[in-house]
Amino acid sequence: MDELDANVSSKEGFGSVEKAVLLAFLSAVILTAILGNLLVMAAVCRDRQLRKIKTNYFIVSLAFVDLLVSVLVMPFGAIELVQDIWIYGEMFCLVRTSLDVLLTTASIFHLCCISLDRYYAICCQPLVYRNKMTPLRIALMLGGCWVIPMFISFLPIMQGWNNIGIIDLERISKPRLGQDLHVIEKRKFNQNSNSTYCIFMVNKPYAITCSVVAFYIPFLLMVLAYYRIYVTAKEHAHQIQMLQRAGAPSEGRPQPADQHSTHRMRTETKAAKTLCIIMGCFCLCWAPFFVTNIVDPFIDYTVPGQVWTAFLWLGYINSGLNPFLYAFLNKSFRRAFLIILCCDDERYRRPSILGQTVPCSTTTINGSTHVLSHCLCEHEGAMDVGEKHHGQGIIADLLCDSQPLWPLKNPLLPTSQSCCGDK
């Protein structure tokens, strides 16, 4: 989000070595984001099973947004940073800034929608999920991810609402502001200067409104959603352990308590690590920028340009991390990636899954067998449990392999058995 794209170099500028290193780093970030997001989109287009999963609509739309960020926003920021000058004119500066705000906000909104989708899939019963995440509601959520950011990007920026109340520096003499004038002048676009910058000045109301809408509200929703997901996963693992302790071994196979405890601990650890990685990367990438974004207008725009640049590119890096966090960590996506990268190698193709769905955990009550969950035993590249259950393949890696996606209603059923075996 280029609200204050303070690509202002030091007084001496970058040397040739520094420019080469900086250019190599920025190029690597841009290329990684482009290739990663293209690969995600190609995988869904080629894999029919991935197209059936509701969550992947958000994943593909997120990849498209991040691809646009890496193509339409990052390259111009990199050129300005390396060359220490903006050469494309004031109007294109406004267009590029508007695109920056629009696309980065849309990317954050997609991350929020993914967290809500996972919340409904994991913390609710299947019928509730199907009622909540209908095709119409998914379409409305995706449309909102694109439309709402326009009201804090193109509309106010092109109308100049972000500049209302900011001091007109051209009417103030230099002795009045002293050294502060140089810092603020460097942030303003001056077409008469030999060294111009694409800088976007914002007033306090716009800074607060933009930051709250683009970051703080989605951040709060993500924290609440992922917290509930973790609590549900933890409760589920505890209930499974109680079921296994209360049940009798079937078919003479031993099921020691310590093995169940290890499996439960592995479940909790995997869920916790996944959630920590997702939220940690999101906060690390965007929190510094949006905290500074609100603080800066209240301290007379005295945040150094180098700090703005570092925080801005941290946010850009998030567009390159999203494919790894939301797709590369998923088994089904990794399989699709291998097929694409290995030129349709048959070894990575998913075999037919007809007849492979089996009850993974059952219990006997009054002589009747009841299925607690279903899974697809992991052999010959079988599909993840999450893909079969709710169609949420992206969630399989979050809760571990053969667990139901909602808390069991009765944790004290008498007998349980596993047909897939512990992993």
XYZ file of C-alpha atoms in Angstrom:
423
model
C 0.000 0.000 0.000
C 1.720 3.086 -1.229
C 0.126 5.565 1.141
C 3.469 7.114 1.837
C 5.829 5.602 -0.658
C 8.831 7.298 0.845
C 11.427 5.903 -1.468
C 13.856 8.540 -0.341
C 17.480 7.581 -0.337
C 20.186 8.913 1.878
C 21.922 12.135 1.012
C 24.708 10.357 -0.798
C 22.377 7.895 -2.540
C 23.214 4.270 -3.280
C 26.584 3.250 -4.602
C 26.940 0.883 -7.538
C 27.439 -2.158 -5.307
C 24.492 -1.246 -3.085
C 22.314 -0.703 -6.147
C 23.279 -4.090 -7.585
C 22.512 -5.903 -4.327
C 19.259 -4.002 -3.864
C 18.186 -4.655 -7.445
C 18.952 -8.369 -7.102
C 16.943 -8.617 -3.883
C 13.938 -6.711 -5.216
C 14.010 -8.701 -8.453
C 14.030 -11.959 -6.484
C 11.022 -10.808 -4.443
C 9.093 -9.799 -7.564
C 9.916 -12.953 -9.535
C 9.071 -15.204 -6.588
C 5.697 -13.513 -6.201
C 4.938 -13.729 -9.929
C 5.955 -17.368 -10.371
C 4.396 -18.558 -7.117
C 1.017 -16.985 -7.792
C 1.018 -18.086 -11.433
C 1.717 -21.645 -10.316
C -1.211 -21.572 -7.886
C -3.592 -20.342 -10.584
C -2.311 -22.889 -13.110
C -2.684 -25.731 -10.610
C -6.353 -24.971 -9.985
C -7.044 -24.534 -13.697
C -5.511 -27.915 -14.539
C -6.686 -29.973 -11.546
C -10.386 -30.802 -11.580
C -10.406 -31.880 -7.940
C -8.960 -28.552 -6.804
C -11.684 -26.704 -8.685
C -14.333 -28.544 -6.663
C -13.058 -27.168 -3.351
C -14.836 -24.015 -2.223
C -11.878 -22.571 -0.350
C -9.800 -22.624 -3.509
C -11.975 -19.921 -5.051
C -10.512 -17.597 -2.443
C -7.035 -19.026 -3.010
C -7.179 -18.380 -6.765
C -8.586 -14.881 -6.333
C -5.888 -14.146 -3.749
C -3.225 -15.403 -6.151
C -4.605 -13.148 -8.894
C -4.542 -10.097 -6.600
C -0.996 -10.819 -5.472
C 0.025 -11.368 -9.085
C -1.283 -7.903 -9.966
C 0.624 -6.439 -7.015
C 3.837 -8.032 -8.244
C 3.275 -6.877 -11.841
C 1.620 -3.455 -11.540
C 2.979 -2.112 -8.253
C 6.277 -3.677 -7.196
C 8.309 -3.027 -10.384
C 7.654 0.734 -10.349
C 8.482 0.918 -6.658
C 11.706 -0.999 -7.267
C 12.732 1.290 -10.138
C 12.076 4.395 -8.057
C 13.972 2.973 -5.098
C 17.035 1.941 -7.104
C 17.189 5.020 -9.357
C 16.187 7.404 -6.560
C 13.787 9.239 -8.873
C 10.219 9.009 -10.209
C 10.154 9.478 -13.983
C 6.573 8.605 -14.917
C 4.729 11.830 -14.149
C 2.302 12.980 -11.481
C -0.871 11.455 -12.958
C 0.641 7.983 -13.231
C 1.932 8.437 -9.687
C -1.668 8.838 -8.517
C -2.817 5.866 -10.607
C -0.030 3.677 -9.322
C -0.713 4.759 -5.732
C -4.425 4.021 -6.153
C -3.623 0.583 -7.564
C -1.276 -0.029 -4.666
C -3.921 0.783 -2.059
C -6.606 -1.149 -3.955
C -4.648 -4.345 -4.555
C -2.884 -4.643 -1.213
C -6.160 -4.016 0.624
C -7.883 -6.616 -1.564
C -5.112 -9.086 -0.728
C -5.653 -8.552 3.004
C -9.421 -8.926 2.570
C -8.885 -12.275 0.838
C -6.799 -13.500 3.776
C -9.642 -12.502 6.085
C -12.203 -14.371 3.951
C -10.034 -17.497 3.981
C -9.885 -17.396 7.779
C -13.687 -17.069 7.982
C -14.150 -19.931 5.512
C -11.895 -22.152 7.600
C -13.728 -21.141 10.754
C -17.090 -22.234 9.350
C -15.600 -25.447 7.947
C -13.799 -26.521 11.112
C -15.833 -25.098 13.972
C -19.337 -25.737 12.602
C -21.317 -28.818 11.631
C -21.268 -29.744 7.906
C -24.834 -28.566 7.343
C -24.034 -25.181 8.891
C -21.006 -24.827 6.637
C -23.007 -25.670 3.522
C -25.684 -23.164 4.513
C -23.163 -20.433 5.274
C -20.761 -20.870 2.357
C -23.183 -21.039 -0.550
C -21.980 -20.172 -4.079
C -23.852 -16.870 -3.876
C -22.260 -15.941 -0.560
C -18.810 -16.880 -1.834
C -19.377 -14.685 -4.896
C -20.499 -11.792 -2.676
C -17.449 -12.186 -0.445
C -15.120 -12.219 -3.444
C -16.886 -9.197 -4.912
C -16.542 -7.349 -1.615
C -12.816 -8.080 -1.578
C -12.518 -6.130 -4.834
C -15.194 -3.437 -4.495
C -14.736 -2.217 -0.908
C -11.045 -1.276 -1.389
C -12.055 1.072 -4.218
C -13.689 3.373 -1.655
C -10.356 3.936 0.095
C -8.185 3.973 -3.038
C -9.250 5.443 -6.377
C -12.205 7.459 -5.058
C -10.463 9.513 -2.331
C -7.069 9.649 -4.019
C -8.295 10.955 -7.351
C -10.564 13.457 -5.573
C -7.712 14.651 -3.371
C -9.591 13.946 -0.135
C -6.424 12.595 1.432
C -4.788 16.051 1.143
C -7.521 18.045 2.876
C -6.089 19.845 5.903
C -2.446 19.260 5.028
C -0.382 22.466 5.137
C 0.334 24.000 1.746
C 4.109 24.148 1.926
C 4.432 26.459 -1.053
C 2.876 29.302 1.005
C 5.153 28.863 3.988
C 8.654 30.238 4.120
C 11.546 27.957 4.884
C 12.659 29.772 8.070
C 9.262 29.074 9.626
C 9.611 25.312 9.390
C 13.364 25.050 9.635
C 14.772 21.568 9.111
C 11.321 19.940 9.021
C 10.637 21.536 5.645
C 13.265 19.404 3.916
C 11.739 16.153 5.192
C 8.220 17.073 4.086
C 9.327 18.520 0.743
C 11.060 15.262 -0.066
C 7.720 13.514 0.400
C 5.806 15.798 -1.956
C 5.716 15.455 -5.712
C 7.484 18.450 -7.294
C 7.398 18.428 -11.090
C 9.913 21.295 -11.244
C 12.546 19.337 -9.348
C 15.266 17.330 -11.042
C 14.718 14.529 -8.536
C 11.054 13.788 -8.018
C 9.328 11.143 -5.942
C 5.949 9.467 -6.095
C 4.871 10.408 -2.593
C 1.339 10.271 -1.254
C 0.599 12.674 1.597
C -2.354 11.782 3.830
C -4.229 13.662 6.504
C -5.199 12.213 9.872
C -8.803 11.219 9.015
C -7.732 9.375 5.873
C -4.815 7.655 7.618
C -7.086 6.371 10.391
C -9.943 5.349 8.086
C -7.687 3.632 5.569
C -5.726 1.739 8.221
C -8.815 0.599 10.140
C -10.624 -0.622 7.016
C -7.619 -2.152 5.270
C -5.859 -3.762 8.223
C -7.229 -3.516 11.744
C -10.745 -4.860 11.095
C -9.500 -7.813 8.960
C -6.754 -8.451 11.507
C -9.267 -8.644 14.365
C -11.505 -11.039 12.415
C -8.525 -13.249 11.543
C -7.370 -13.396 15.166
C -10.839 -14.386 16.376
C -11.329 -16.963 13.614
C -7.947 -18.645 14.011
C -8.234 -18.609 17.794
C -11.532 -20.487 17.572
C -10.008 -22.891 15.050
C -7.140 -23.680 17.395
C -9.468 -24.143 20.378
C -11.667 -26.466 18.315
C -8.677 -28.514 17.165
C -7.425 -28.785 20.728
C -10.847 -29.826 22.067
C -11.226 -32.329 19.267
C -7.870 -33.943 19.996
C -8.830 -34.204 23.663
C -12.183 -35.817 22.818
C -10.530 -38.331 20.511
C -8.132 -39.284 23.292
C -11.048 -39.833 25.679
C -12.801 -41.982 23.076
C -9.721 -44.090 22.572
C -9.133 -44.538 26.294
C -12.770 -45.538 26.872
C -12.899 -47.901 23.891
C -11.768 -51.494 23.717
C -9.116 -52.636 21.212
C -10.595 -54.240 18.105
C -9.381 -57.282 16.169
C -6.777 -57.933 18.822
C -4.683 -54.939 17.820
C -3.007 -53.148 20.743
C -3.723 -49.443 21.124
C -1.482 -48.201 23.959
C -2.463 -44.997 25.728
C 0.919 -43.424 25.172
C 0.481 -43.832 21.413
C -2.817 -41.927 21.594
C -1.241 -39.217 23.732
C 1.536 -38.825 21.205
C -0.990 -38.576 18.386
C -2.976 -35.942 20.288
C 0.132 -33.922 21.022
C 1.128 -34.125 17.363
C -2.332 -32.890 16.378
C -2.207 -29.899 18.720
C 1.358 -29.061 17.756
C 0.631 -29.169 14.038
C -2.446 -26.960 14.361
C -0.608 -24.489 16.580
C 2.388 -24.276 14.255
C 0.232 -23.747 11.183
C -1.784 -20.982 12.808
C 1.318 -19.317 14.235
C 2.986 -19.308 10.821
C -0.071 -17.809 9.106
C -0.728 -15.090 11.678
C 2.957 -14.474 12.346
C 3.779 -13.812 8.704
C 0.726 -11.603 8.260
C 1.538 -9.491 11.332
C 5.242 -9.293 10.541
C 4.568 -8.105 7.007
C 1.770 -5.577 7.537
C 1.626 -4.477 11.188
C 4.747 -2.236 11.043
C 3.406 -0.332 8.041
C -0.095 0.265 9.384
C 1.077 1.213 12.873
C 3.449 3.764 11.354
C 0.756 4.858 8.923
C -1.475 6.040 11.774
C 1.310 7.468 13.925
C 3.097 9.502 11.229
C 0.450 12.245 10.665
C 0.304 12.854 14.425
C 4.069 13.449 14.678
C 4.226 15.925 11.776
C 5.388 13.356 9.213
C 8.788 12.867 10.811
C 9.140 9.121 10.171
C 12.347 8.669 8.113
C 11.945 7.734 4.473
C 14.113 4.647 4.877
C 11.744 3.326 7.556
C 8.748 3.841 5.264
C 10.500 2.030 2.450
C 11.412 -0.961 4.624
C 7.896 -1.297 6.044
C 6.295 -0.878 2.624
C 8.357 -3.670 1.080
C 7.645 -5.916 4.050
C 4.009 -5.642 3.030
C 4.877 -6.375 -0.584
C 6.757 -9.506 0.489
C 3.487 -10.832 1.913
C 2.194 -11.162 -1.661
C 5.085 -13.520 -2.349
C 4.576 -15.492 0.859
C 0.851 -16.123 0.391
C 1.291 -18.893 -2.234
C 3.580 -20.766 0.165
C 1.329 -20.287 3.202
C -2.008 -21.066 1.585
C -1.116 -23.471 -1.225
C 2.408 -24.891 -1.112
C 1.823 -26.305 2.392
C -1.189 -28.278 1.139
C -0.656 -31.803 -0.174
C -3.136 -31.541 -3.034
C -1.586 -28.324 -4.317
C 1.912 -29.774 -4.018
C 0.824 -32.768 -6.083
C -0.621 -30.457 -8.733
C 2.577 -28.387 -8.737
C 4.695 -31.493 -9.287
C 2.518 -32.511 -12.227
C 2.972 -29.075 -13.817
C 6.698 -28.769 -13.123
C 7.443 -32.374 -14.104
C 5.555 -32.182 -17.401
C 2.582 -34.373 -16.468
C 4.690 -37.146 -14.955
C 2.309 -40.058 -14.265
C 3.968 -40.741 -10.903
C 2.337 -37.643 -9.425
C -1.138 -38.108 -10.840
C -3.930 -38.842 -8.363
C -5.356 -42.346 -8.864
C -9.064 -43.038 -8.839
C -10.457 -42.564 -5.362
C -13.712 -44.485 -5.922
C -14.138 -46.987 -3.164
C -11.234 -45.639 -1.121
C -13.358 -43.752 1.408
C -13.497 -45.823 4.584
C -14.564 -45.212 8.158
C -11.407 -44.142 9.899
C -12.840 -44.115 13.404
C -15.888 -46.164 14.483
C -17.623 -46.985 17.719
C -20.055 -49.704 18.777
C -23.179 -48.767 20.753
C -25.684 -51.486 21.682
C -24.372 -53.751 18.964
C -24.479 -51.046 16.246
C -21.396 -49.569 14.630
C -21.289 -45.782 14.257
C -18.791 -43.861 12.128
C -17.078 -41.008 13.947
C -15.102 -39.785 10.955
C -14.015 -40.805 7.470
C -10.615 -40.726 5.888
C -8.800 -41.917 2.824
C -5.874 -44.111 3.801
C -2.632 -42.578 2.628
C -1.286 -44.895 -0.014
C -0.643 -44.438 -3.696
C -1.258 -40.704 -3.362
C -4.811 -40.922 -2.013
C -6.728 -37.726 -1.431
C -6.515 -35.821 1.845
C -9.343 -36.184 4.350
C -10.016 -32.471 4.083
C -10.744 -32.743 0.372
C -13.451 -35.350 0.983
C -14.900 -33.791 4.095
C -16.651 -30.477 3.340
C -14.487 -30.403 0.197
C -11.899 -28.460 2.182
C -8.538 -29.773 1.016
C -6.812 -26.627 2.211
C -7.840 -27.478 5.779
C -6.505 -31.021 5.873
C -3.002 -29.928 6.800
C -4.347 -27.769 9.621
C -6.079 -30.404 11.741
C -3.946 -33.453 10.903
C -4.921 -36.264 8.671
C -7.707 -38.474 9.985
C -9.748 -36.293 12.299
C -13.315 -34.995 11.877
C -13.594 -31.261 11.345
C -15.975 -30.514 14.226
C -16.039 -31.425 17.938
C -17.632 -34.756 18.771
C -20.892 -34.379 20.665
C -20.343 -37.324 23.018
C -16.730 -37.796 24.080
C -17.484 -40.904 26.165
C -18.652 -43.406 23.567
C -17.675 -46.937 24.604
C -15.710 -48.412 21.716
C -13.523 -46.941 18.988
C -11.222 -48.354 16.376
C -9.057 -47.084 13.566
C -8.827 -48.621 10.127
C -6.183 -46.342 8.680
C -3.696 -46.768 11.455
C -1.905 -44.011 13.325
C 0.512 -41.878 11.438
